[in-house]
XYZ file of C-alpha atoms in Angstrom:
679
model
C 9.638 -28.362 4.223
C 11.162 -31.010 7.458
C 9.535 -29.364 10.396
C 8.986 -31.953 13.325
C 9.182 -29.481 16.430
C 6.663 -30.346 19.091
C 4.817 -29.047 21.895
C 4.303 -32.191 23.703
C 6.013 -35.758 24.002
C 5.308 -38.094 20.603
C 3.204 -40.300 21.162
C 3.527 -43.860 20.779
C 0.465 -46.687 18.399
C 1.302 -48.861 21.219
C 0.038 -46.211 23.902
C -2.753 -44.970 21.942
C -4.767 -46.447 18.858
C -6.113 -43.828 17.232
C -9.590 -44.499 15.774
C -9.185 -45.827 11.630
C -10.460 -42.712 9.835
C -13.202 -45.299 7.074
C -14.410 -46.640 9.772
C -15.255 -43.789 11.515
C -17.091 -42.450 8.487
C -19.064 -45.035 7.997
C -20.130 -44.755 11.197
C -20.520 -41.333 11.142
C -22.839 -41.499 7.923
C -24.616 -44.305 9.255
C -25.702 -42.315 12.256
C -26.884 -39.330 10.257
C -28.837 -41.812 7.621
C -30.320 -43.609 10.689
C -31.340 -40.342 11.880
C -32.604 -38.779 8.913
C -34.878 -41.799 7.875
C -36.829 -42.057 11.574
C -37.788 -38.337 11.790
C -38.967 -38.798 7.513
C -40.530 -42.156 8.361
C -41.816 -40.787 11.796
C -43.919 -38.021 9.442
C -44.780 -40.465 6.440
C -42.937 -38.987 4.270
C -40.369 -41.908 2.994
C -43.993 -43.552 1.659
C -44.889 -41.795 -1.588
C -48.708 -40.365 -1.406
C -50.651 -42.203 -4.105
C -52.913 -39.898 -5.789
C -55.605 -40.931 -8.900
C -54.405 -40.493 -11.514
C -50.976 -39.005 -10.672
C -47.225 -40.823 -11.239
C -45.585 -41.333 -7.988
C -41.836 -41.868 -7.952
C -41.643 -44.646 -6.012
C -40.706 -45.723 -2.558
C -36.884 -46.297 -3.275
C -36.323 -42.951 -4.798
C -38.267 -41.480 -1.460
C -35.849 -42.835 1.132
C -32.813 -42.784 -1.732
C -32.652 -39.610 -1.970
C -32.432 -38.972 2.280
C -30.248 -41.159 2.059
C -27.818 -40.037 -0.781
C -28.401 -36.156 1.077
C -27.180 -37.709 4.407
C -23.998 -39.253 2.822
C -23.320 -36.342 0.589
C -22.863 -34.286 3.465
C -21.020 -36.172 5.952
C -18.562 -37.321 2.797
C -18.591 -33.242 2.511
C -17.722 -32.288 5.877
C -14.980 -35.269 5.842
C -13.268 -34.079 2.463
C -13.132 -30.019 3.567
C -12.403 -30.748 7.131
C -9.357 -33.056 6.365
C -8.281 -30.717 3.485
C -8.971 -27.250 5.768
C -6.499 -29.440 8.916
C -3.778 -29.830 6.371
C -4.063 -26.222 5.644
C -3.983 -24.985 9.190
C -3.296 -27.697 11.824
C -0.670 -29.765 10.001
C 2.936 -29.464 9.286
C 2.851 -27.458 5.791
C 4.294 -28.920 2.423
C 6.176 -26.707 0.304
C 7.538 -29.825 -2.128
C 6.730 -32.507 -3.831
C 9.469 -34.653 -2.130
C 9.625 -37.342 0.503
C 10.241 -35.840 4.202
C 9.852 -37.195 7.942
C 6.557 -35.811 7.695
C 5.021 -38.163 4.660
C 3.437 -40.298 6.732
C 0.898 -37.589 7.868
C 0.006 -36.191 4.523
C -0.568 -39.184 2.921
C -2.721 -41.134 5.580
C -4.468 -37.144 5.388
C -4.591 -36.758 1.494
C -5.609 -40.432 2.147
C -8.477 -39.771 4.063
C -9.376 -36.537 2.227
C -9.560 -38.627 -1.777
C -11.367 -41.189 -0.202
C -13.971 -38.455 1.165
C -13.915 -37.239 -2.187
C -15.025 -40.105 -4.307
C -17.893 -40.977 -1.644
C -18.986 -37.246 -1.911
C -18.965 -38.268 -5.580
C -20.405 -41.044 -5.632
C -23.420 -39.633 -2.990
C -23.389 -36.261 -5.429
C -24.343 -38.830 -8.041
C -26.869 -40.493 -6.510
C -28.576 -37.159 -5.213
C -28.331 -36.045 -8.939
C -30.491 -38.965 -9.842
C -32.696 -39.555 -7.143
C -33.660 -35.609 -7.439
C -34.422 -35.836 -10.834
C -37.148 -39.293 -10.108
C -38.518 -37.098 -7.057
C -39.345 -34.003 -9.361
C -40.294 -35.601 -12.381
C -42.511 -38.508 -10.316
C -40.529 -41.233 -12.489
C -39.913 -44.185 -10.570
C -36.302 -45.244 -11.022
C -37.419 -48.437 -12.827
C -38.625 -46.281 -15.550
C -35.898 -46.009 -19.330
C -36.774 -42.123 -19.784
C -35.499 -41.358 -15.898
C -32.433 -42.445 -17.642
C -32.165 -40.688 -21.164
C -33.371 -37.333 -19.538
C -30.668 -36.900 -17.208
C -28.564 -34.530 -19.418
C -31.612 -32.505 -20.061
C -32.103 -32.496 -16.326
C -28.187 -31.269 -15.913
C -28.841 -28.318 -18.754
C -32.705 -26.958 -18.441
C -33.462 -27.491 -15.016
C -31.958 -24.937 -12.723
C -32.163 -28.083 -9.951
C -30.173 -30.244 -12.383
C -27.668 -27.556 -12.753
C -26.859 -26.912 -9.192
C -26.741 -30.552 -8.483
C -24.486 -30.685 -11.759
C -22.232 -28.333 -10.428
C -21.865 -30.168 -6.820
C -21.328 -33.563 -8.554
C -17.762 -31.169 -10.700
C -16.986 -29.993 -7.584
C -16.855 -33.163 -5.898
C -14.630 -35.016 -8.881
C -12.483 -31.989 -9.305
C -12.074 -32.293 -4.794
C -11.920 -36.506 -5.322
C -9.010 -35.993 -8.288
C -7.175 -32.965 -6.760
C -6.725 -34.482 -3.117
C -5.086 -38.194 -4.607
C -2.389 -35.999 -6.449
C -2.194 -32.510 -4.693
C 1.828 -33.025 -3.407
C 1.995 -29.549 -1.912
C -0.135 -27.573 0.825
C -0.208 -24.439 -1.800
C -1.913 -27.461 -3.896
C -4.109 -28.633 -1.461
C -5.391 -25.021 -0.369
C -6.797 -24.715 -4.156
C -8.434 -27.803 -3.845
C -9.796 -26.881 -0.741
C -11.451 -23.358 -2.403
C -12.540 -25.445 -5.173
C -14.493 -27.662 -2.278
C -15.792 -24.608 -0.601
C -17.146 -23.709 -3.801
C -19.187 -26.463 -4.328
C -21.297 -25.874 -1.282
C -23.042 -23.037 -3.180
C -24.987 -25.326 -5.473
C -26.077 -27.650 -2.730
C -26.827 -23.854 -0.875
C -29.180 -22.836 -3.724
C -30.904 -26.440 -3.845
C -32.602 -25.973 -0.526
C -36.375 -24.672 0.343
C -35.408 -21.468 -0.284
C -35.297 -21.292 -3.714
C -38.031 -19.905 -4.665
C -39.390 -17.612 -1.497
C -39.242 -13.999 0.377
C -35.817 -14.042 1.902
C -34.117 -16.043 -0.804
C -30.381 -14.648 -0.228
C -30.616 -14.589 3.422
C -31.730 -18.381 3.433
C -29.295 -19.662 0.832
C -25.819 -17.260 2.563
C -27.333 -18.976 5.962
C -27.058 -22.624 4.396
C -23.882 -21.938 3.094
C -22.627 -20.956 5.982
C -23.906 -23.628 7.463
C -22.737 -26.428 5.546
C -19.293 -24.733 5.572
C -19.302 -24.715 9.296
C -20.334 -28.013 9.821
C -17.660 -29.081 7.233
C -14.740 -27.436 9.248
C -16.027 -28.494 12.822
C -16.934 -32.491 11.968
C -14.275 -32.988 8.659
C -11.792 -31.546 10.970
C -12.074 -33.367 13.891
C -12.473 -36.429 11.954
C -9.248 -35.909 10.899
C -7.371 -35.511 14.316
C -8.406 -38.600 15.291
C -7.300 -40.120 12.062
C -3.461 -39.139 13.282
C -3.887 -39.012 16.593
C -1.633 -41.920 17.166
C 1.200 -41.181 14.958
C 4.325 -40.766 16.300
C 4.739 -37.714 14.119
C 2.287 -35.497 14.802
C 2.397 -33.108 17.722
C -1.336 -33.433 18.521
C -1.126 -30.984 21.428
C -0.547 -28.057 18.603
C -2.938 -29.944 16.404
C -5.450 -29.379 18.563
C -4.785 -26.211 19.846
C -5.104 -25.037 15.890
C -8.278 -27.196 15.436
C -9.891 -25.215 18.274
C -9.710 -21.659 16.411
C -11.108 -23.299 13.424
C -13.510 -25.457 15.430
C -14.887 -22.109 16.973
C -15.293 -20.354 14.044
C -17.092 -23.730 12.429
C -19.530 -23.407 15.341
C -19.766 -19.807 15.557
C -21.228 -20.060 11.458
C -23.253 -23.586 12.309
C -24.930 -21.628 15.102
C -25.659 -18.077 13.859
C -26.903 -19.635 9.966
C -28.825 -22.095 12.085
C -30.855 -19.563 14.083
C -30.779 -17.722 11.052
C -32.881 -20.823 8.882
C -34.921 -21.122 12.005
C -36.363 -18.004 12.225
C -36.979 -17.752 8.259
C -39.411 -20.581 8.401
C -40.751 -20.547 12.389
C -42.076 -17.964 13.351
C -44.291 -18.308 16.101
C -43.782 -20.058 19.108
C -46.798 -22.449 18.097
C -44.781 -23.819 15.748
C -41.891 -25.671 18.445
C -44.732 -27.980 19.279
C -45.099 -29.216 15.929
C -43.018 -32.196 15.007
C -40.411 -30.035 12.253
C -40.562 -27.429 15.984
C -39.499 -30.660 17.782
C -36.597 -31.630 15.836
C -35.557 -28.376 15.335
C -34.842 -27.851 18.929
C -33.552 -31.662 19.256
C -31.175 -29.804 17.170
C -30.378 -26.704 18.762
C -29.557 -29.330 21.537
C -26.999 -31.248 20.475
C -25.511 -28.470 18.611
C -25.821 -26.716 22.661
C -23.682 -30.082 23.831
C -21.044 -30.367 21.360
C -20.709 -26.494 22.102
C -19.811 -27.681 25.701
C -18.395 -30.565 25.122
C -16.005 -28.380 22.733
C -15.462 -25.475 24.960
C -14.240 -28.319 27.740
C -11.507 -30.676 25.755
C -10.144 -26.590 24.670
C -9.894 -25.890 28.503
C -8.324 -29.281 29.757
C -7.909 -31.536 26.960
C -4.450 -29.530 25.498
C -3.178 -29.806 28.794
C -3.679 -33.391 29.115
C -2.209 -33.833 25.889
C 0.860 -31.644 26.388
C 1.199 -34.127 29.407
C 0.877 -37.123 27.143
C -2.290 -38.056 28.306
C -4.552 -38.136 24.904
C -7.241 -41.276 25.483
C -9.826 -38.653 27.319
C -9.358 -36.253 23.703
C -10.340 -39.221 21.935
C -13.081 -40.590 23.610
C -15.195 -37.212 24.153
C -14.082 -36.249 19.568
C -15.383 -39.381 19.012
C -18.744 -39.046 20.674
C -18.638 -35.063 19.459
C -18.677 -36.742 15.074
C -21.303 -38.978 16.410
C -23.050 -36.434 17.867
C -22.228 -33.808 14.803
C -23.459 -36.704 12.366
C -26.817 -37.242 14.300
C -27.551 -33.440 14.070
C -26.279 -33.285 10.033
C -29.205 -36.269 9.920
C -31.498 -34.056 11.646
C -30.743 -31.774 9.070
C -31.394 -33.422 6.469
C -35.032 -34.433 7.350
C -36.033 -31.381 8.119
C -34.813 -30.154 4.110
C -37.459 -32.831 3.070
C -39.602 -31.738 5.253
C -42.306 -29.131 5.298
C -41.499 -25.636 7.453
C -44.368 -25.001 9.834
C -45.007 -21.059 8.117
C -44.599 -22.815 4.675
C -41.601 -19.781 3.838
C -44.250 -17.344 1.699
C -47.076 -16.852 4.263
C -48.863 -14.999 0.916
C -48.291 -14.803 -2.713
C -45.734 -13.169 -4.281
C -46.687 -10.936 -6.517
C -44.377 -10.205 -10.134
C -41.897 -7.940 -8.716
C -41.068 -9.838 -5.275
C -41.076 -14.018 -6.636
C -38.174 -11.791 -8.733
C -35.856 -10.271 -6.926
C -37.330 -12.807 -3.717
C -37.665 -9.584 -1.086
C -40.668 -6.798 -0.774
C -39.946 -4.011 -2.003
C -40.220 -0.729 -0.124
C -42.022 2.611 -1.139
C -40.973 5.679 -3.700
C -36.930 6.297 -2.885
C -36.728 9.663 -1.328
C -34.277 11.905 0.170
C -34.694 10.694 3.532
C -34.612 7.302 2.397
C -31.384 7.138 0.976
C -30.642 6.983 4.368
C -33.021 5.414 6.667
C -33.828 2.314 3.606
C -32.224 -0.887 5.482
C -32.221 -4.431 4.154
C -29.503 -5.958 5.639
C -26.955 -8.362 3.175
C -27.053 -11.160 4.210
C -23.240 -12.138 3.084
C -22.022 -8.626 3.093
C -22.568 -7.716 6.346
C -21.415 -9.822 8.752
C -18.362 -9.561 6.551
C -18.159 -5.777 7.107
C -18.967 -6.244 10.966
C -15.791 -9.292 11.608
C -13.763 -7.265 9.415
C -13.621 -3.876 10.979
C -13.850 -6.157 15.083
C -10.429 -7.747 13.406
C -8.726 -4.544 12.470
C -9.916 -2.900 16.031
C -8.781 -5.976 17.992
C -5.137 -6.087 16.325
C -4.558 -2.763 16.343
C -5.570 -2.605 20.444
C -2.873 -5.494 20.816
C -0.399 -3.425 19.372
C -0.660 -0.455 21.439
C -0.978 -2.444 24.689
C 2.810 -4.288 23.115
C 3.179 -0.767 22.593
C 3.936 -0.625 19.233
C 1.982 2.462 17.672
C -0.878 2.212 14.816
C -1.972 5.148 12.865
C -5.396 6.768 13.527
C -6.022 7.918 10.147
C -5.804 4.130 8.761
C -8.334 2.949 11.256
C -10.648 5.482 10.098
C -10.075 4.945 6.596
C -10.832 1.228 7.450
C -13.961 1.732 9.424
C -15.578 4.290 6.830
C -14.672 1.654 3.546
C -16.449 -1.073 5.107
C -18.935 1.069 6.411
C -19.254 2.292 2.617
C -19.752 -1.019 1.722
C -22.264 -1.996 4.588
C -24.192 0.885 3.031
C -23.950 0.051 -0.899
C -25.378 -3.616 -0.286
C -27.548 -3.408 2.859
C -28.835 0.446 3.092
C -30.940 1.826 0.008
C -28.386 0.772 -3.166
C -28.329 -2.571 -2.406
C -32.470 -2.383 -1.679
C -33.234 -0.762 -4.837
C -30.156 -1.749 -7.079
C -31.761 -4.402 -8.671
C -35.284 -2.986 -9.714
C -33.746 1.146 -10.315
C -30.439 1.174 -13.107
C -30.107 4.690 -10.959
C -29.349 3.226 -7.733
C -27.628 -0.193 -9.412
C -24.677 2.522 -10.419
C -25.009 4.246 -6.859
C -23.952 0.446 -5.876
C -21.600 -0.147 -8.657
C -19.953 3.094 -8.360
C -19.091 3.027 -4.285
C -18.189 -0.962 -4.777
C -15.673 -0.547 -7.452
C -14.225 2.929 -6.627
C -14.943 4.349 -3.228
C -14.866 1.473 -0.388
C -11.136 0.007 -2.426
C -9.657 3.175 -1.743
C -10.576 3.213 2.159
C -10.014 -0.221 2.811
C -5.946 0.103 0.465
C -5.217 3.606 2.839
C -6.076 1.282 5.667
C -2.818 -0.934 5.197
C -4.472 -4.251 6.233
C -1.648 -6.687 5.391
C 0.760 -4.969 7.642
C -1.217 -4.572 10.214
C -1.717 -8.372 10.246
C 1.431 -9.246 9.914
C 2.655 -6.941 12.971
C -0.418 -8.383 15.052
C -0.036 -12.088 14.697
C 3.043 -13.373 15.511
C 4.209 -16.541 13.184
C 4.358 -20.145 13.952
C 7.271 -22.111 14.984
C 5.509 -25.537 14.184
C 5.743 -25.755 10.941
C 2.099 -25.581 10.316
C 0.998 -22.437 8.258
C -1.562 -19.365 9.715
C -3.105 -16.466 9.042
C 0.662 -14.766 9.650
C 2.306 -17.596 6.948
C -0.956 -17.821 4.113
C -0.620 -13.891 3.909
C 2.894 -13.461 2.942
C 2.434 -16.797 0.585
C -0.489 -15.275 -1.391
C 1.259 -11.557 -1.683
C 4.051 -12.951 -2.822
C 2.343 -15.599 -5.463
C 3.022 -15.182 -9.362
C -0.608 -14.338 -9.315
C -0.762 -11.495 -6.892
C 2.444 -10.153 -8.267
C 1.268 -10.169 -12.143
C -2.677 -9.126 -11.142
C -0.976 -6.485 -8.504
C 1.023 -5.040 -11.519
C 0.158 -1.370 -11.708
C -0.285 -1.956 -15.544
C -2.122 -4.979 -15.407
C -4.054 -3.859 -12.597
C -5.307 -0.710 -14.507
C -6.265 -2.989 -17.303
C -8.770 -5.023 -15.189
C -10.384 -2.346 -13.983
C -11.382 -0.553 -16.644
C -11.729 -3.706 -19.118
C -14.225 -4.646 -16.575
C -16.788 -1.820 -16.720
C -16.546 -2.549 -20.469
C -16.913 -6.210 -20.380
C -19.829 -6.394 -18.024
C -21.832 -3.772 -18.922
C -21.821 -4.510 -22.772
C -22.668 -8.069 -22.439
C -24.809 -10.096 -20.757
C -23.126 -10.304 -17.081
C -24.638 -7.125 -16.405
C -28.519 -8.233 -16.788
C -27.451 -12.001 -15.377
C -26.103 -9.804 -12.068
C -29.777 -8.688 -11.417
C -31.448 -12.054 -12.112
C -29.300 -14.519 -10.229
C -28.198 -13.964 -6.663
C -25.228 -15.515 -7.370
C -24.245 -13.518 -10.344
C -24.899 -10.822 -8.279
C -22.612 -12.089 -5.184
C -19.721 -12.809 -8.026
C -20.568 -8.906 -9.060
C -19.568 -7.262 -5.516
C -16.738 -9.721 -5.464
C -14.937 -8.660 -8.743
C -15.572 -5.539 -8.391
C -14.141 -4.651 -4.753
C -11.245 -6.925 -5.984
C -10.333 -5.014 -9.143
C -10.775 -2.009 -7.809
C -8.761 -2.986 -4.764
C -5.950 -4.051 -7.050
C -5.693 -1.061 -8.970
C -6.362 1.485 -5.519
C -3.192 -0.716 -4.145
C -1.072 -0.665 -6.808
C -1.181 3.166 -6.994
C -1.714 4.199 -3.222
C -0.856 1.116 -1.222
C 1.504 0.800 1.139
C 1.497 -3.302 1.976
C 3.908 -5.610 0.445
C 3.057 -6.476 -2.617
C 4.464 -6.090 -6.274
C 6.569 -2.889 -6.993
C 5.036 0.229 -7.502
C 5.775 2.618 -10.030
C 7.782 6.379 -9.500
C 5.580 8.734 -8.100
C 4.985 10.588 -11.755
C 4.135 7.509 -13.263
C 1.698 6.646 -10.465
C -0.433 10.045 -10.960
C -0.067 9.544 -14.616
C -2.559 6.166 -14.391
C -4.500 7.956 -11.646
C -5.785 10.432 -14.557
C -5.166 8.280 -17.559
C -7.972 5.490 -15.201
C -10.306 8.130 -13.962
C -10.012 9.538 -17.810
C -11.613 6.653 -19.431
C -13.880 5.915 -16.375
C -15.339 9.382 -16.938
C -15.820 8.582 -20.725
C -17.800 5.515 -20.273
C -20.098 7.333 -17.985
C -20.606 9.647 -20.607
C -20.936 7.194 -22.968
C -23.356 5.347 -20.864
C -25.582 9.237 -20.980
C -25.619 8.821 -24.941
C -27.036 5.425 -25.479
C -29.787 5.567 -26.435
C -31.158 1.721 -25.488
C -32.440 0.414 -22.416
C -29.457 -2.191 -21.184
C -31.263 -4.576 -19.447
C -34.567 -3.748 -20.945
C -36.974 -6.593 -20.562
C -35.694 -7.410 -16.635
C -35.918 -3.176 -15.835
C -40.194 -3.594 -17.658
C -40.799 -7.033 -15.036
C -39.526 -4.913 -12.155
C -39.127 -1.014 -12.576
C -41.173 0.681 -9.236
C -44.993 2.480 -10.976
C -43.174 5.098 -9.925
C -39.883 5.754 -12.195
C -41.694 7.662 -14.706
C -39.000 6.368 -17.614
C -36.108 3.796 -17.766
C -34.062 5.819 -20.045
C -34.652 8.714 -17.978
C -33.016 6.775 -15.249
C -30.344 4.884 -16.777
C -29.350 8.456 -17.434
C -29.476 9.299 -14.216
C -27.377 6.619 -13.538
C -24.728 7.478 -15.120
C -24.639 10.873 -14.284
C -24.207 9.631 -10.762
C -21.759 7.027 -12.056
C -19.990 10.516 -13.967
C -20.212 11.910 -10.868
C -19.418 9.605 -8.257
C -15.327 9.226 -9.895
C -14.885 12.483 -8.317
C -14.788 11.672 -4.831
C -12.517 8.937 -4.558
C -9.863 10.674 -7.527
C -10.087 13.147 -4.837
C -8.781 10.742 -2.271
C -6.303 8.602 -4.018
C -4.994 12.079 -5.161
C -4.718 13.436 -1.951
C -3.358 10.185 -0.584
C -1.101 10.073 -3.407
C 0.262 13.242 -3.097
C 0.703 13.312 0.892
C 2.926 9.720 0.066
C 4.734 11.742 -2.561
C 5.552 14.862 0.121
C 6.483 12.353 2.611
C 8.971 9.878 0.631
C 10.039 13.178 -0.965
C 11.280 14.531 3.057
C 12.477 10.977 4.044
C 15.128 10.809 0.747
C 16.203 14.670 2.117
C 16.422 12.889 5.451
C 18.499 10.180 4.071
C 20.938 12.383 2.224
C 21.454 15.346 5.316
C 22.497 11.791 7.112
C 24.661 10.643 5.220
C 26.842 14.383 5.097
C 26.694 14.038 8.529
C 28.370 11.184 8.685
C 31.055 11.840 5.416
C 30.790 15.302 5.894
C 29.066 16.147 3.081
C 31.716 13.245 0.591
C 28.978 13.448 -2.709
C 29.034 17.751 -2.637
C 32.190 17.771 -2.262
C 33.231 15.476 -4.831
C 30.746 16.859 -7.617
C 32.234 20.618 -6.664
C 35.531 19.086 -7.434
C 34.352 17.956 -11.033
C 33.079 21.031 -11.691
C 36.071 22.733 -10.907
C 38.351 20.171 -13.186
C 35.458 20.874 -16.095
C 36.382 25.007 -15.190
C 40.064 23.853 -15.542
C 40.065 22.051 -18.753
C 37.544 24.870 -20.497
C 40.160 27.872 -19.558
C 43.454 25.345 -20.500
C 43.267 26.189 -24.215
C 43.077 29.474 -24.045
C 45.986 29.822 -22.443
């Protein structure tokens, strides 16, 4: 696609020289490494403690691990930031053919590919150094290198680091080969997912509030990548004629705002987990943490000043101030990243586990409340670190978009708004309320959570018509870049969405998921693993949404069948769902029995009885989503019939009811033809 519309005069390379990407990246990495080594050297972390009779990994490992970690984090940020800039702030490319935007495309993809290969090399070094540090084996020992395969397959830390390395290699190759913005989006998605294993390797791997710390670390890494990497990509193309720099900076500022919000909020959560007293801020760890907070605050102030003043200067053809401040921001962010690497190697003041963990706490990573009574169904809460902010953010966005429409003079249904709020409130209760708290230790509460997420939440979200609201409330971009509206349309119209959204495919996907999940080891994996639990929630939320959208959705998407076919589909799916619940009730063996024997509370008298109760709840909880779907389907069916009748009435008014007259004439001709032989 060739679109060169800009909102500022082209800036010649002779007027302003943009910083070279490789030099800027290397400088930033050097700053991060220097800060990390300086702080670790100050606290004595670079010199291994030698205990008589105990092996030590050696000085090379002690220094090499933070160096490799800092290089990996900076390279990851530049890689993902560059890819996200291509997807959001720079002109999109829909086909792999030459265009006037090739220079911009090639420069940013080259930056992403180079940073991706640097990420891969640093991730490989972290893998080796981490095993040397864990096994206390120096790099010079041949045994170290021969044991790396078992480290990647038999150790949890090794598997996480190997997954990150695999994601880095995929991103590096993908960034080198991708030729369209859609391809870049796929590569960027894999890269973002590749951050998750890194988040699982921090201090919180075996501590209380494991899920909170891991999710916060994931958001922290993602926010830093968007913020730092996107700015580096902007600086790399700042002096090119083909770039409308003011428009690119305006689009980037939206990403940067979200990046800062993620970085600040997740950093605060991580700090609260590691420092639980004001006096601990006087420790070396606390002072380093305060320094990082001050750096981020300074960056936020500089970013706000840039947002208010820089775009106007860019539109006036004066980019030098923006470039100078942006380079300073990059180096400051690199210093903050170096502090983060050093803090990750230092022991927090509170030790993360102030008291010994009991068996149940060491498996579920939080303290279980007392027996669940009926008031506890409403009063028991533990906010889920992932789904609580997602739910709140989704509701806030929806309300802001609806208000924007009303201020513009367009109507938006209060019923749709209520459905959207109810859906996310139900998800919040399912993940942060009593089902989320007790779902890992009681099968019955797991079924409450599962059924709410898979059948109840999606119905209300679909009735909220979020895609329609987004398309109506978000203006289209005219500069060749893709924003929320453009990406939504492309996703809705994509072949994958058309296939998965097909009513028959969606129904098969929905019911098939139940069989596969509960008849395999996936159910127990979702209980034992935080990652497995997150994937379970996402999967059943998507499966339920696709099915509900196929039968009662009003958003753009695959063609929906006639209303009688939809009613038949609903009866078949929920009939199978009831049959599945009854089969669970008749099951004599306890699913995930080993897990529930370890974590089951003393006040749960029988695992078999709890499983029977859970299956019964699953059967009962299928009724209210069915009632909501049936009511919505009948309402839409009646409205469609009335709309069709009104269309016929308007047509009759226009042509004098020509269709009815033609039909009557046809009947008269048949009558005459029947009478003619008798004569």
